[in-house]
Amino acid sequence: MIFNLNSLDKSVSTKTKTTVLVLGMFFILSLFFLYLQYITTKEFILESQDEYENKVNSIFKESVLKTKRFYVNRGLANLNSYGIDNALNNDKDKLISLSKNRWEILKQENKFLKSMVFFDKSEKFLAYLGEEPASKNFENIDSSFKFSQETLTYQLVVPTPSENGYLLFII
């Protein structure tokens, strides 16, 4: 049997043809509006992700800045304490005994504080409170983040006002 469009035209009523045409247009318009909704939703999600990323970035930077200010102030308070400046001249025992109370307070304030490390003005390792630092070489230590497979640490260097040495916090 051969399909003939003319015979279909004669056998189908105008009402049926109109109904099929309207349904076809409705289907095409529905697909068009679904596509527009998809594009709009996709743009909204991308904008939301960018906004969320910016907020997280801002919170992270603000947290790092506040942490840095806090520990610089605490470090300077310790370094300006009585006897610390003299103890930075290779008197490890005196340095530890003078800083022990501050270390205990800092450790209570932040459970993530791992170490407080002292270096003299020639960048030679002197003493530490808390966990023993992985590196005792000041040349490799700066205020920065350090990544390993197990941990993320933030190292913050505080120089003494008299430039007799350095204090390093490892968080």
C-alpha positions as semicolon CSV with decimal commas, in nm:
position;residue;x (nm);y (nm);z (nm)
1;M;0,000;0,000;0,000
2;I;0,131;0,338;-0,102
3;F;0,079;0,631;0,129
4;N;-0,096;0,917;-0,046
5;L;-0,111;1,257;0,121
6;N;-0,402;1,370;-0,093
7;S;-0,618;1,079;0,019
8;L;-0,533;1,158;0,382
9;D;-0,637;1,516;0,320
10;K;-0,980;1,406;0,201
11;S;-1,041;1,145;0,472
12;V;-0,942;1,356;0,778
13;S;-1,179;1,628;0,895
14;T;-1,079;1,991;0,938
15;K;-1,149;1,963;1,311
16;T;-0,893;1,679;1,346
17;K;-0,634;1,866;1,137
18;T;-0,677;2,178;1,354
19;T;-0,651;1,972;1,673
20;V;-0,329;1,807;1,552
21;L;-0,186;2,146;1,448
22;V;-0,271;2,304;1,786
23;L;-0,128;2,007;1,976
24;G;0,190;2,018;1,764
25;M;0,232;2,391;1,828
26;F;0,165;2,336;2,199
27;F;0,432;2,063;2,208
28;I;0,687;2,282;2,026
29;L;0,615;2,581;2,254
30;S;0,641;2,356;2,559
31;L;0,985;2,236;2,446
32;F;1,090;2,597;2,384
33;F;0,981;2,711;2,731
34;L;1,142;2,408;2,895
35;Y;1,466;2,494;2,719
36;L;1,442;2,857;2,838
37;Q;1,374;2,738;3,194
38;Y;1,676;2,506;3,174
39;I;1,904;2,790;3,057
40;T;1,775;3,027;3,326
41;T;1,816;2,766;3,600
42;K;2,165;2,678;3,481
43;E;2,271;3,046;3,488
44;F;2,120;3,089;3,833
45;I;2,307;2,786;3,966
46;L;2,637;2,910;3,818
47;E;2,584;3,256;3,969
48;S;2,496;3,099;4,304
49;Q;2,810;2,885;4,295
50;D;3,026;3,189;4,216
51;E;2,862;3,386;4,496
52;Y;2,907;3,096;4,739
53;E;3,272;3,057;4,636
54;N;3,331;3,431;4,692
55;K;3,168;3,412;5,037
56;V;3,379;3,110;5,137
57;N;3,691;3,284;5,008
58;S;3,606;3,598;5,201
59;I;3,540;3,403;5,522
60;F;3,867;3,212;5,480
61;K;4,072;3,529;5,422
62;E;3,906;3,704;5,717
63;S;3,971;3,402;5,942
64;V;4,337;3,389;5,842
65;L;4,372;3,765;5,897
66;K;4,210;3,747;6,243
67;T;4,422;3,445;6,337
68;K;4,735;3,625;6,224
69;R;4,649;3,939;6,423
70;F;4,565;3,734;6,730
71;Y;4,888;3,534;6,730
72;V;5,107;3,832;6,639
73;N;4,961;4,017;6,940
74;R;5,005;3,712;7,167
75;G;5,354;3,652;7,033
76;L;5,459;4,014;7,087
77;A;5,313;4,006;7,438
78;N;5,527;3,702;7,513
79;L;5,838;3,841;7,345
80;N;5,801;4,171;7,534
81;S;5,764;3,992;7,868
82;Y;6,029;4,031;8,135
83;G;6,340;3,826;8,066
84;I;6,239;3,683;7,727
85;D;6,466;3,914;7,528
86;N;6,769;3,809;7,735
87;A;6,670;3,442;7,721
88;L;6,677;3,454;7,340
89;N;7,055;3,458;7,377
90;N;7,073;3,076;7,406
91;D;6,913;3,032;7,751
92;K;6,666;2,757;7,655
93;D;6,556;2,663;8,007
94;K;6,479;3,022;8,107
95;L;6,296;3,077;7,778
96;I;6,074;2,774;7,836
97;S;6,004;2,856;8,202
98;L;5,916;3,220;8,123
99;S;5,685;3,120;7,835
100;K;5,520;2,814;7,988
101;N;5,224;3,003;8,143
102;R;5,148;3,185;7,818
103;W;5,172;2,856;7,631
104;E;4,918;2,694;7,863
105;I;4,675;2,983;7,813
106;L;4,719;2,979;7,435
107;K;4,672;2,602;7,426
108;Q;4,344;2,638;7,617
109;E;4,227;2,912;7,379
110;N;4,298;2,707;7,066
111;K;4,311;2,328;7,070
112;F;4,465;2,335;6,719
113;L;4,780;2,516;6,837
114;K;5,056;2,257;6,804
115;S;5,381;2,436;6,884
116;M;5,542;2,759;6,993
117;V;5,901;2,763;6,867
118;F;6,181;3,008;6,947
119;F;6,473;3,104;6,724
120;D;6,758;3,343;6,799
121;K;6,859;3,639;6,582
122;S;7,093;3,421;6,376
123;E;6,788;3,205;6,295
124;K;6,917;2,914;6,504
125;F;6,659;2,690;6,674
126;L;6,645;2,748;7,050
127;A;6,345;2,584;7,215
128;Y;5,984;2,484;7,171
129;L;5,669;2,429;7,371
130;G;5,412;2,174;7,258
131;E;5,488;1,928;6,980
132;E;5,839;1,911;6,844
133;P;5,849;2,096;6,510
134;A;5,923;1,895;6,197
135;S;6,179;2,149;6,082
136;K;6,426;2,320;6,311
137;N;6,573;2,512;6,022
138;F;6,444;2,871;6,019
139;E;6,543;2,930;5,656
140;N;6,257;2,706;5,546
141;I;6,004;2,855;5,786
142;D;5,781;3,147;5,698
143;S;5,425;3,258;5,762
144;S;5,242;3,020;5,533
145;F;5,027;2,712;5,500
146;K;5,193;2,371;5,482
147;F;5,016;2,069;5,338
148;S;5,083;1,704;5,397
149;Q;4,871;1,395;5,341
150;E;4,748;1,396;5,700
151;T;4,732;1,763;5,799
152;L;4,716;2,125;5,701
153;T;4,924;2,353;5,923
154;Y;4,952;2,727;5,941
155;Q;5,290;2,860;6,047
156;L;5,310;3,216;6,170
157;V;5,642;3,393;6,233
158;V;5,657;3,681;6,483
159;P;5,989;3,869;6,495
160;T;6,094;4,029;6,824
161;P;6,071;4,409;6,834
162;S;6,441;4,424;6,929
163;E;6,523;4,180;6,647
164;N;6,690;3,942;6,894
165;G;6,497;3,646;6,763
166;Y;6,177;3,501;6,627
167;L;5,873;3,321;6,761
168;L;5,696;3,069;6,541
169;F;5,342;2,944;6,605
170;I;5,236;2,620;6,436
171;I;4,859;2,580;6,414
